[in-house]
Amino acid sequence: MPRFFSQLVFGICVITAVLINTAQAGVSEQRAKELTYLLHQDCGACHGMTLKGGLGPPLLPQNLINMSVADISAVITYGRVGTPMPPWKAILTDNDIHWLSKTLKAESNE
Amino acid sequence: MNNCQRLLISTLLFLPSLMIFADCGTLRGTGDLLLIIERMTGSVVIAETTNNTKLCQLTGLGDLSHASVVYSRDQRYAFVFGRDGGLTKIDMLLGQINKRIIQSGNAIGGAISQDGSLVAVSNYTPGGVNIFSSETLELVAKIPTPKSSKSKKSRVVGLTDAPDKRFVFSLFDTGEIWIANMSNLKKPEITKFTGIGKQPYDGLITPDGRHYIAGLFGEDGLALLDLWHPEKGIKRILGNYGKGQKKLPVYKMPHLEGWAIAGNHAFLPAVGQHKVMVVNRNDWTQEKAINVHSQPVFAIGRPDGRQVWVNFAFPDNDTIQVIDTDTLTIVKTMTLGKGILHMEFTPRGEQVWISVRDKDQVVIFDTQSFKSVNTLNVIKPSGIFNTSRAHKIGL
């Protein structure tokens, strides 16, 4: 019983830590999972599943050095008129877009 | 030794020692085989349409997002074009990778020549077309494309084979259509058509090999080239479709492969609209637009032409619709799960195989009753390619 109790406490701690972490980025852990999937599958339809480029340019961190998180968010939100890059504001929330932009800047996607 | 080899090795009657692994003596053909792309895992599944079963899985094919396949004319070998520039030759009978090369940094698709001797790959990075011997995968010719404004070589889309030793393709960045005549392998003869329209995103050839059509993203309509009369140049068709209507954002580019033709009508997915266009095949004018569930990605005709099956772009990619080409109405709407990426008919069309990515399933339907006849577990399936493509112009 004490063992079960300590495991429970530990479990709660871990969950809270994860929650706090993702909450800082503005999306839930579940949403973060969905967005990661969307990034590779649906953004990946044009940018490549590994984000190394396709019809759209590669989106790995080294490709985005000259763009700030705000720049990236603006492109995702409004798209680029005259190019196939579509606006995502009808589908994604500001929080989603901010999280995606930060993810693109900060993480390697391999 | 994998399952496939175990099942198929029996064809190698001259190797009796290996036959202990097989149900002996069962020679088989390849006409009922197909290949399913598993896009996330860089693997493919070989399956068969006689009993609707999986035979084996092959791994190690690299990045297979947007992968496509053509077949050798003996229907034994599949050539898989990967996103990462990988070109893999698969022996469908042995269930083995016969040869694999990385031919560019980023590729979008390919074609096999009329006589089956050449395999051509269209590339994004660097742009251009590379042509290989289908036997050895050795490079035979390179066709570079001009630089676009971003000082990168123009990306190539809509590459297809055409009669008389030709390949035809479109240049996305510079708005061109090129015909490459491969009669002289050392010096392919290129005919260029410039100013064909903004941002051709895909192309197709009619099943008779006469008309090449490029879809345009950057403006209305499509560019048509009559390969019997290239001297007449490019004709813009359907220039009025979508005029005056606000285009919706396009979350997935439509595909123009799997040309659907029934009688006098051809069916094309419209860009940025919830419509499938019905086109008169004789004069290429629009006769009708059928309102569909969302933005179509593929509109693929059943081999007999009676039905056209349509799938849709994100976020509505959980639905499939069937158009009856006789009445030009939708006769069936089905919701199968998110990520319906591709449909492939059996050679004569009594069944259709549909990949449902997010369910890790390929579902097989009877096309007359619309009843599901089997479901196969396949990891994140995308394209499905039947060996019967081997004998069709443009596939």
Coordinates of C-alpha atoms in Angstrom, one line a residue:
Chain A
M1 CA 0.0 0.0 0.0
P2 CA 2.7 2.6 0.9
R3 CA 4.5 1.6 -2.3
F4 CA 1.3 2.2 -4.3
F5 CA 0.9 5.5 -2.6
S6 CA 4.4 6.7 -3.4
Q7 CA 4.0 5.7 -7.0
L8 CA 0.8 7.6 -7.1
V9 CA 2.5 10.7 -5.8
F10 CA 5.3 10.3 -8.2
G11 CA 2.8 9.9 -11.0
I12 CA 1.0 13.0 -10.1
C13 CA 4.2 15.0 -9.9
V14 CA 5.2 13.8 -13.4
I15 CA 1.9 14.7 -14.9
T16 CA 1.9 18.1 -13.3
A17 CA 5.4 18.8 -14.5
V18 CA 4.3 17.9 -18.1
L19 CA 1.2 20.0 -17.8
I20 CA 3.1 23.0 -16.5
N21 CA 5.6 22.6 -19.3
T22 CA 3.1 22.4 -22.1
A23 CA 0.9 25.0 -20.5
Q24 CA 3.8 27.5 -20.8
A25 CA 3.7 26.9 -24.6
G26 CA 0.0 27.5 -24.5
V27 CA -1.3 24.1 -25.6
S28 CA -2.2 20.9 -23.8
E29 CA -0.1 17.8 -24.0
Q30 CA -2.8 16.2 -26.2
R31 CA -2.9 19.2 -28.5
A32 CA 0.9 19.2 -28.8
K33 CA 0.7 15.6 -30.0
E34 CA -2.0 16.5 -32.5
L35 CA 0.0 19.5 -33.8
T36 CA 3.2 17.5 -34.1
Y37 CA 1.2 15.0 -36.2
L38 CA -0.3 17.8 -38.3
L39 CA 3.1 19.4 -38.9
H40 CA 4.6 16.2 -40.3
Q41 CA 1.5 14.9 -42.1
D42 CA -0.4 18.0 -43.3
C43 CA 2.2 20.7 -43.5
G44 CA 4.4 17.9 -44.7
A45 CA 2.1 17.4 -47.7
C46 CA 3.9 20.4 -49.1
H47 CA 7.0 20.8 -47.0
G48 CA 7.9 17.1 -46.9
M49 CA 7.1 14.7 -44.1
T50 CA 10.6 15.3 -42.6
L51 CA 10.2 19.0 -43.4
K52 CA 13.1 18.9 -45.7
G53 CA 11.1 20.6 -48.4
G54 CA 8.9 19.8 -51.4
L55 CA 6.6 22.2 -53.1
G56 CA 7.2 24.4 -50.1
P57 CA 10.7 25.2 -48.8
P58 CA 12.4 23.2 -46.1
L59 CA 11.4 24.2 -42.6
L60 CA 14.3 22.9 -40.5
P61 CA 15.7 25.3 -37.9
Q62 CA 18.7 26.1 -40.0
N63 CA 16.3 27.1 -42.8
L64 CA 14.5 29.5 -40.6
I65 CA 17.4 31.4 -39.1
N66 CA 16.3 34.7 -40.7
M67 CA 12.7 34.4 -39.5
S68 CA 11.6 35.2 -35.9
V69 CA 8.8 33.3 -34.2
A70 CA 6.5 36.2 -35.0
D71 CA 7.5 36.1 -38.7
I72 CA 6.8 32.4 -38.9
S73 CA 3.5 32.9 -37.0
A74 CA 2.4 35.5 -39.5
V75 CA 3.2 33.3 -42.5
I76 CA 1.2 30.4 -41.0
T77 CA -1.7 32.6 -40.0
Y78 CA -2.1 34.5 -43.2
G79 CA -0.3 32.3 -45.8
R80 CA 1.7 33.9 -48.6
V81 CA -0.6 35.4 -51.3
G82 CA 0.3 34.3 -54.8
T83 CA 2.0 31.1 -53.6
P84 CA 0.5 27.8 -52.6
M85 CA 1.2 28.5 -48.9
P86 CA -2.4 28.7 -47.5
P87 CA -3.6 30.7 -44.5
W88 CA -4.3 28.5 -41.5
K89 CA -6.2 31.0 -39.3
A90 CA -9.5 29.2 -40.0
I91 CA -8.2 25.9 -38.8
L92 CA -5.6 26.7 -36.1
T93 CA -5.9 29.0 -33.1
D94 CA -3.3 31.7 -32.2
N95 CA -2.0 29.4 -29.5
D96 CA -1.6 26.5 -32.0
I97 CA 0.3 28.7 -34.4
H98 CA 2.5 30.1 -31.8
W99 CA 3.4 26.6 -30.6
L100 CA 4.1 25.5 -34.2
S101 CA 6.3 28.5 -34.8
K102 CA 8.3 27.9 -31.6
T103 CA 8.6 24.2 -32.4
L104 CA 9.9 25.0 -35.9
K105 CA 12.5 27.4 -34.5
A106 CA 13.7 25.4 -31.6
E107 CA 13.6 21.8 -32.5
S108 CA 15.2 19.6 -35.0
N109 CA 12.5 17.7 -36.7
E110 CA 14.4 14.6 -37.5
Chain B
M1 CA 14.0 -14.8 -45.6
N2 CA 10.8 -12.8 -45.4
N3 CA 7.3 -14.1 -45.9
C4 CA 7.1 -12.9 -49.4
Q5 CA 10.2 -14.8 -50.5
R6 CA 8.8 -17.9 -48.7
L7 CA 5.6 -17.6 -50.6
L8 CA 7.0 -16.7 -53.9
I9 CA 10.3 -18.5 -54.0
S10 CA 8.6 -21.6 -55.4
T11 CA 8.8 -19.9 -58.8
L12 CA 12.5 -20.6 -58.7
L13 CA 12.1 -24.2 -59.6
F14 CA 15.7 -24.4 -60.4
L15 CA 16.6 -23.9 -56.8
P16 CA 14.9 -27.0 -55.2
S17 CA 16.8 -26.6 -52.0
L18 CA 15.0 -23.4 -51.2
M19 CA 11.6 -25.0 -51.8
I20 CA 11.4 -26.4 -48.4
F21 CA 10.2 -22.9 -47.3
A22 CA 7.4 -22.7 -49.8
D23 CA 4.2 -24.4 -50.7
C24 CA 6.0 -26.3 -53.4
G25 CA 5.2 -26.1 -57.0
T26 CA 2.9 -23.0 -56.9
L27 CA 4.1 -20.9 -59.8
R28 CA 2.5 -17.5 -59.8
G29 CA 2.1 -14.5 -62.0
T30 CA 2.3 -10.9 -61.0
G31 CA -0.9 -9.5 -62.6
D32 CA -2.8 -9.5 -59.3
L33 CA -0.1 -8.0 -57.2
L34 CA 0.0 -4.5 -55.8
L35 CA 2.3 -2.3 -53.7
I36 CA 1.2 -0.2 -50.8
I37 CA 3.4 2.6 -49.6
E38 CA 3.9 2.9 -45.8
R39 CA 4.9 6.6 -45.7
M40 CA 6.0 7.0 -42.1
T41 CA 8.2 3.9 -41.9
G42 CA 9.9 4.0 -45.3
S43 CA 8.5 0.5 -46.0
V44 CA 6.2 -1.0 -48.6
V45 CA 3.7 -3.9 -48.5
I46 CA 3.2 -6.3 -51.4
A47 CA -0.3 -7.6 -51.5
E48 CA -2.5 -9.5 -53.9
T49 CA -6.1 -8.9 -55.2
T50 CA -7.2 -12.5 -55.8
N51 CA -7.7 -13.3 -52.1
N52 CA -7.1 -9.8 -50.8
T53 CA -4.2 -10.6 -48.6
K54 CA -0.8 -9.1 -47.7
L55 CA 2.2 -11.1 -48.9
C56 CA 5.1 -9.3 -47.3
Q57 CA 6.7 -6.0 -46.1
L58 CA 10.0 -4.6 -47.3
T59 CA 11.8 -1.9 -45.4
G60 CA 14.6 0.5 -45.9
L61 CA 13.2 2.7 -48.7
G62 CA 13.9 6.1 -47.1
D63 CA 11.4 9.0 -47.0
L64 CA 8.3 7.7 -48.8
S65 CA 6.0 10.8 -48.3
H66 CA 4.5 11.4 -51.7
A67 CA 6.0 8.3 -53.1
S68 CA 4.8 6.8 -56.4
V69 CA 5.4 3.7 -58.4
V70 CA 5.7 2.5 -62.0
Y71 CA 6.1 -1.0 -63.3
S72 CA 8.3 -2.8 -65.8
R73 CA 6.4 -4.2 -68.7
D74 CA 6.8 -7.8 -67.5
Q75 CA 5.1 -6.6 -64.3
R76 CA 7.8 -8.1 -62.2
Y77 CA 9.7 -5.0 -61.1
A78 CA 8.4 -2.0 -59.4
F79 CA 10.2 1.3 -59.4
V80 CA 9.5 3.4 -56.3
F81 CA 10.2 7.1 -56.4
G82 CA 10.8 8.5 -52.9
R83 CA 10.7 12.0 -51.6
D84 CA 14.3 12.0 -50.6
G85 CA 15.5 11.3 -54.2
G86 CA 15.6 7.6 -53.6
L87 CA 14.9 5.3 -56.6
T88 CA 14.3 1.7 -55.6
K89 CA 13.7 -1.3 -57.9
I90 CA 11.7 -4.0 -56.3
D91 CA 11.4 -7.6 -57.4
M92 CA 7.7 -8.3 -56.8
L93 CA 8.1 -12.0 -57.2
L94 CA 11.0 -12.5 -54.8
G95 CA 9.8 -9.7 -52.5
Q96 CA 13.3 -8.2 -52.5
I97 CA 14.9 -4.9 -53.2
N98 CA 16.8 -5.5 -56.4
K99 CA 18.6 -2.2 -56.5
R100 CA 18.4 1.2 -54.8
I101 CA 20.1 4.5 -55.5
I102 CA 19.7 8.1 -54.3
Q103 CA 19.5 10.1 -57.4
S104 CA 18.8 13.6 -56.1
G105 CA 18.2 15.6 -52.9
N106 CA 14.4 15.8 -53.3
A107 CA 12.1 14.2 -55.9
I108 CA 8.4 14.2 -56.7
G109 CA 7.7 11.3 -59.0
G110 CA 8.6 9.5 -62.2
A111 CA 7.7 7.6 -65.3
I112 CA 8.8 4.6 -67.4
S113 CA 9.3 4.8 -71.1
Q114 CA 7.0 3.3 -73.7
D115 CA 9.4 0.4 -74.4
G116 CA 10.2 0.0 -70.7
S117 CA 13.9 0.6 -71.1
L118 CA 14.1 3.9 -69.3
V119 CA 13.0 5.3 -66.0
A120 CA 12.8 9.0 -65.6
V121 CA 12.6 10.9 -62.3
S122 CA 11.4 14.5 -61.8
N123 CA 13.3 16.5 -59.2
Y124 CA 12.8 19.4 -56.9
T125 CA 16.3 19.7 -55.5
P126 CA 18.1 20.3 -57.8
G127 CA 15.3 20.8 -60.3
G128 CA 15.5 18.7 -63.6
V129 CA 14.9 15.2 -64.8
N130 CA 17.3 12.3 -64.4
I131 CA 16.9 9.3 -66.7
F132 CA 18.1 5.8 -65.9
S133 CA 18.4 2.4 -67.5
S134 CA 15.5 0.4 -66.0
E135 CA 17.7 -2.7 -66.1
T136 CA 20.7 -1.4 -64.1
L137 CA 19.5 2.0 -62.7
E138 CA 22.6 3.5 -64.3
L139 CA 22.3 7.2 -65.2
V140 CA 21.7 7.6 -69.0
A141 CA 20.8 11.2 -69.4
K142 CA 20.3 14.4 -67.3
I143 CA 17.9 17.2 -68.4
P144 CA 18.7 20.3 -66.3
T145 CA 16.0 23.0 -66.0
P146 CA 16.5 26.8 -66.2
K147 CA 17.0 28.9 -63.1
S148 CA 14.0 30.6 -61.7
S149 CA 13.9 34.0 -60.0
K150 CA 15.0 32.4 -56.7
S151 CA 18.2 31.3 -58.6
K152 CA 17.3 27.7 -58.1
K153 CA 16.7 25.3 -61.0
S154 CA 13.0 25.1 -61.8
R155 CA 11.2 22.2 -60.1
V156 CA 9.7 19.6 -62.3
V157 CA 6.2 18.2 -61.9
G158 CA 3.7 16.1 -63.9
L159 CA 6.3 13.9 -65.6
T160 CA 4.8 11.3 -67.8
D161 CA 5.7 8.9 -70.6
A162 CA 4.3 9.6 -74.1
P163 CA 4.3 7.5 -77.3
D164 CA 7.3 7.7 -79.7
K165 CA 10.0 7.6 -77.1
R166 CA 9.0 10.8 -75.4
F167 CA 8.7 12.1 -71.8
V168 CA 6.6 15.2 -71.1
F169 CA 6.8 17.3 -68.0
S170 CA 6.1 20.8 -66.6
L171 CA 8.3 23.3 -64.9
F172 CA 6.6 24.7 -61.7
D173 CA 8.8 27.8 -61.2
T174 CA 9.2 29.0 -64.8
G175 CA 5.8 28.0 -66.2
E176 CA 6.9 25.7 -69.1
I177 CA 6.0 22.4 -70.6
W178 CA 8.9 20.3 -72.1
I179 CA 8.9 17.3 -74.4
A180 CA 12.0 15.2 -74.3
N181 CA 12.5 12.9 -77.2
M182 CA 14.7 10.0 -76.1
S183 CA 15.5 8.6 -79.6
N184 CA 19.1 9.6 -79.2
L185 CA 20.1 8.7 -75.6
K186 CA 23.3 10.7 -75.8
K187 CA 21.5 13.8 -76.8
P188 CA 17.8 14.0 -75.9
E189 CA 15.9 16.4 -78.1
I190 CA 14.0 18.9 -76.1
T191 CA 11.0 20.9 -77.3
K192 CA 10.1 23.7 -75.0
F193 CA 6.8 25.6 -74.5
T194 CA 7.2 28.7 -72.4
G195 CA 4.6 31.0 -70.9
I196 CA 2.1 28.2 -70.5
G197 CA 0.7 29.7 -67.4
K198 CA 1.6 30.3 -63.8
Q199 CA 2.7 27.5 -61.5
P200 CA 1.8 24.3 -63.2
Y201 CA 1.4 21.9 -60.2
D202 CA 0.8 18.6 -61.9
G203 CA 0.2 17.1 -65.3
L204 CA -1.4 14.2 -67.0
I205 CA -1.6 12.5 -70.3
T206 CA -4.9 11.1 -71.7
P207 CA -5.0 7.3 -71.9
D208 CA -4.6 7.4 -75.7
G209 CA -1.3 9.3 -75.2
R210 CA -2.4 12.2 -77.3
H211 CA -3.2 15.2 -75.0
Y212 CA -0.9 16.4 -72.1
I213 CA -2.6 18.7 -69.6
A214 CA -1.0 20.7 -66.9
G215 CA -3.1 22.1 -64.0
L216 CA -2.2 25.7 -63.1
F217 CA -2.1 26.9 -59.5
G218 CA -1.2 30.5 -60.2
E219 CA -4.1 31.3 -62.5
D220 CA -7.4 29.9 -63.8
G221 CA -7.6 27.0 -66.2
L222 CA -5.3 24.3 -67.5
A223 CA -2.7 24.2 -70.3
L224 CA -3.4 21.7 -73.0
L225 CA -0.8 20.3 -75.5
D226 CA -1.8 18.1 -78.4
L227 CA 1.1 15.7 -78.9
W228 CA 0.0 14.9 -82.4
H229 CA 0.3 18.6 -83.2
P230 CA 3.0 20.1 -81.0
E231 CA 3.5 22.8 -83.7
K232 CA 0.1 24.2 -82.7
G233 CA 1.4 25.1 -79.2
I234 CA -0.3 25.4 -75.9
K235 CA -4.0 25.9 -75.7
R236 CA -5.6 27.3 -72.5
I237 CA -8.7 25.3 -71.5
L238 CA -11.3 25.9 -68.8
G239 CA -10.0 29.4 -68.4
N240 CA -13.3 30.6 -67.1
Y241 CA -13.8 28.1 -64.3
G242 CA -13.6 29.7 -61.0
K243 CA -13.8 33.2 -62.5
G244 CA -15.3 35.7 -60.2
Q245 CA -15.4 33.2 -57.3
K246 CA -13.3 33.6 -54.3
K247 CA -10.7 30.8 -54.2
L248 CA -10.6 28.9 -50.9
P249 CA -7.2 28.2 -49.3
V250 CA -5.8 25.0 -50.6
Y251 CA -4.4 22.7 -47.9
K252 CA -3.5 19.9 -50.3
M253 CA -2.7 20.2 -54.0
P254 CA -5.0 18.1 -56.2
H255 CA -3.5 15.3 -58.2
L256 CA -4.2 14.9 -61.9
E257 CA -3.2 11.3 -62.1
G258 CA -5.8 8.7 -62.5
W259 CA -7.6 10.5 -65.3
A260 CA -11.3 9.7 -65.2
I261 CA -13.0 9.4 -68.5
A262 CA -16.5 8.1 -69.3
G263 CA -17.9 8.4 -72.8
N264 CA -17.6 12.0 -73.9
H265 CA -16.7 13.3 -70.5
A266 CA -13.5 13.8 -68.5
F267 CA -13.6 14.5 -64.8
L268 CA -11.1 16.8 -63.1
P269 CA -10.7 18.0 -59.5
A270 CA -11.1 21.7 -59.3
V271 CA -8.4 23.7 -57.4
G272 CA -9.6 25.6 -54.3
Q273 CA -13.3 24.8 -54.9
H274 CA -15.6 22.1 -53.7
K275 CA -16.2 20.8 -57.2
V276 CA -15.3 18.1 -59.7
M277 CA -15.4 19.5 -63.2
V278 CA -17.0 17.7 -66.1
V279 CA -15.2 18.4 -69.3
N280 CA -16.2 17.7 -72.9
R281 CA -13.5 15.6 -74.4
N282 CA -13.9 16.8 -77.9
D283 CA -13.5 20.5 -77.5
W284 CA -12.3 20.7 -73.9
T285 CA -15.0 23.0 -72.7
Q286 CA -16.6 22.7 -69.3
E287 CA -20.1 21.1 -69.4
K288 CA -20.8 21.0 -65.7
A289 CA -19.3 21.2 -62.3
I290 CA -20.5 18.7 -59.7
N291 CA -20.7 20.0 -56.1
V292 CA -18.8 17.7 -53.8
H293 CA -18.1 17.4 -50.1
S294 CA -14.9 19.5 -50.0
Q295 CA -11.9 20.3 -52.2
P296 CA -11.1 17.1 -54.2
V297 CA -7.6 15.7 -54.3
F298 CA -8.0 12.6 -56.5
A299 CA -10.9 12.0 -58.9
I300 CA -10.2 8.5 -60.2
G301 CA -12.4 6.6 -62.7
R302 CA -13.3 3.0 -62.3
P303 CA -11.7 1.2 -65.2
D304 CA -15.1 0.8 -67.0
G305 CA -15.7 4.5 -66.6
R306 CA -19.1 4.1 -64.8
Q307 CA -18.0 5.6 -61.5
V308 CA -15.6 8.3 -60.3
W309 CA -14.3 8.0 -56.8
V310 CA -13.2 11.3 -55.1
N311 CA -11.2 11.9 -52.0
F312 CA -10.7 15.3 -50.3
A313 CA -8.1 17.7 -48.9
F314 CA -7.3 18.3 -45.2
P315 CA -9.3 18.8 -43.0
D316 CA -12.1 16.9 -44.8
N317 CA -10.0 13.9 -45.7
D318 CA -12.1 11.4 -43.8
T319 CA -14.7 11.2 -46.5
I320 CA -15.0 9.6 -49.9
Q321 CA -17.7 10.2 -52.6
V322 CA -18.7 8.3 -55.6
I323 CA -20.0 10.0 -58.8
D324 CA -22.2 8.1 -61.2
T325 CA -20.9 9.2 -64.6
D326 CA -24.2 8.4 -66.3
T327 CA -26.4 10.7 -64.2
L328 CA -23.5 13.0 -63.1
T329 CA -24.7 12.8 -59.5
I330 CA -23.2 11.6 -56.3
V331 CA -24.5 8.1 -55.5
K332 CA -22.5 7.3 -52.3
T333 CA -20.8 9.2 -49.5
M334 CA -18.7 7.3 -47.0
T335 CA -16.8 8.3 -43.9
L336 CA -13.9 6.0 -43.3
G337 CA -11.5 7.7 -40.9
K338 CA -9.0 10.6 -41.2
G339 CA -6.4 10.6 -43.8
I340 CA -8.0 8.9 -46.9
L341 CA -5.0 9.4 -49.1
H342 CA -5.4 7.2 -52.2
M343 CA -7.7 4.8 -54.0
E344 CA -6.7 2.1 -56.5
F345 CA -9.1 -0.2 -58.4
T346 CA -8.5 -3.8 -59.2
P347 CA -7.6 -4.2 -63.0
R348 CA -11.2 -4.5 -64.1
G349 CA -12.7 -2.4 -61.3
E350 CA -14.9 -4.8 -59.3
Q351 CA -13.1 -3.7 -56.1
V352 CA -11.3 -0.6 -54.9
W353 CA -8.5 -0.4 -52.3
I354 CA -8.5 2.7 -50.1
S355 CA -5.8 3.8 -47.8
V356 CA -6.9 5.3 -44.5
R357 CA -3.7 6.7 -43.0
D358 CA -4.8 7.5 -39.4
K359 CA -6.4 4.1 -38.9
D360 CA -3.4 2.3 -40.2
Q361 CA -5.8 0.4 -42.6
V362 CA -6.4 -0.3 -46.2
V363 CA -10.1 -1.0 -46.7
I364 CA -11.3 -2.9 -49.7
F365 CA -14.8 -2.2 -51.1
D366 CA -17.0 -3.9 -53.7
T367 CA -17.7 -1.1 -56.1
Q368 CA -21.2 -2.3 -57.0
S369 CA -22.6 -2.9 -53.5
F370 CA -20.3 -0.4 -51.7
K371 CA -19.8 -3.1 -49.0
S372 CA -16.5 -3.6 -47.4
V373 CA -15.0 -6.9 -48.3
N374 CA -11.8 -6.9 -46.3
T375 CA -9.6 -4.7 -44.2
L376 CA -5.8 -5.0 -44.1
N377 CA -3.5 -3.6 -41.4
V378 CA -0.9 -1.4 -43.0
I379 CA 1.2 1.2 -41.2
K380 CA 0.2 4.8 -42.3
P381 CA -0.6 3.7 -45.8
S382 CA -0.6 6.2 -48.7
G383 CA -0.3 5.3 -52.4
I384 CA -1.5 2.0 -53.7
F385 CA -0.2 0.8 -57.1
N386 CA -1.5 -2.1 -59.0
T387 CA 0.8 -4.0 -61.5
S388 CA -1.8 -3.4 -64.2
R389 CA -0.4 0.1 -64.5
A390 CA 2.5 -1.5 -66.4
H391 CA 0.5 -1.5 -69.6
K392 CA -1.1 1.9 -69.4
I393 CA 0.2 5.1 -71.0
G394 CA 0.9 7.7 -68.4
L395 CA 0.8 5.5 -65.3

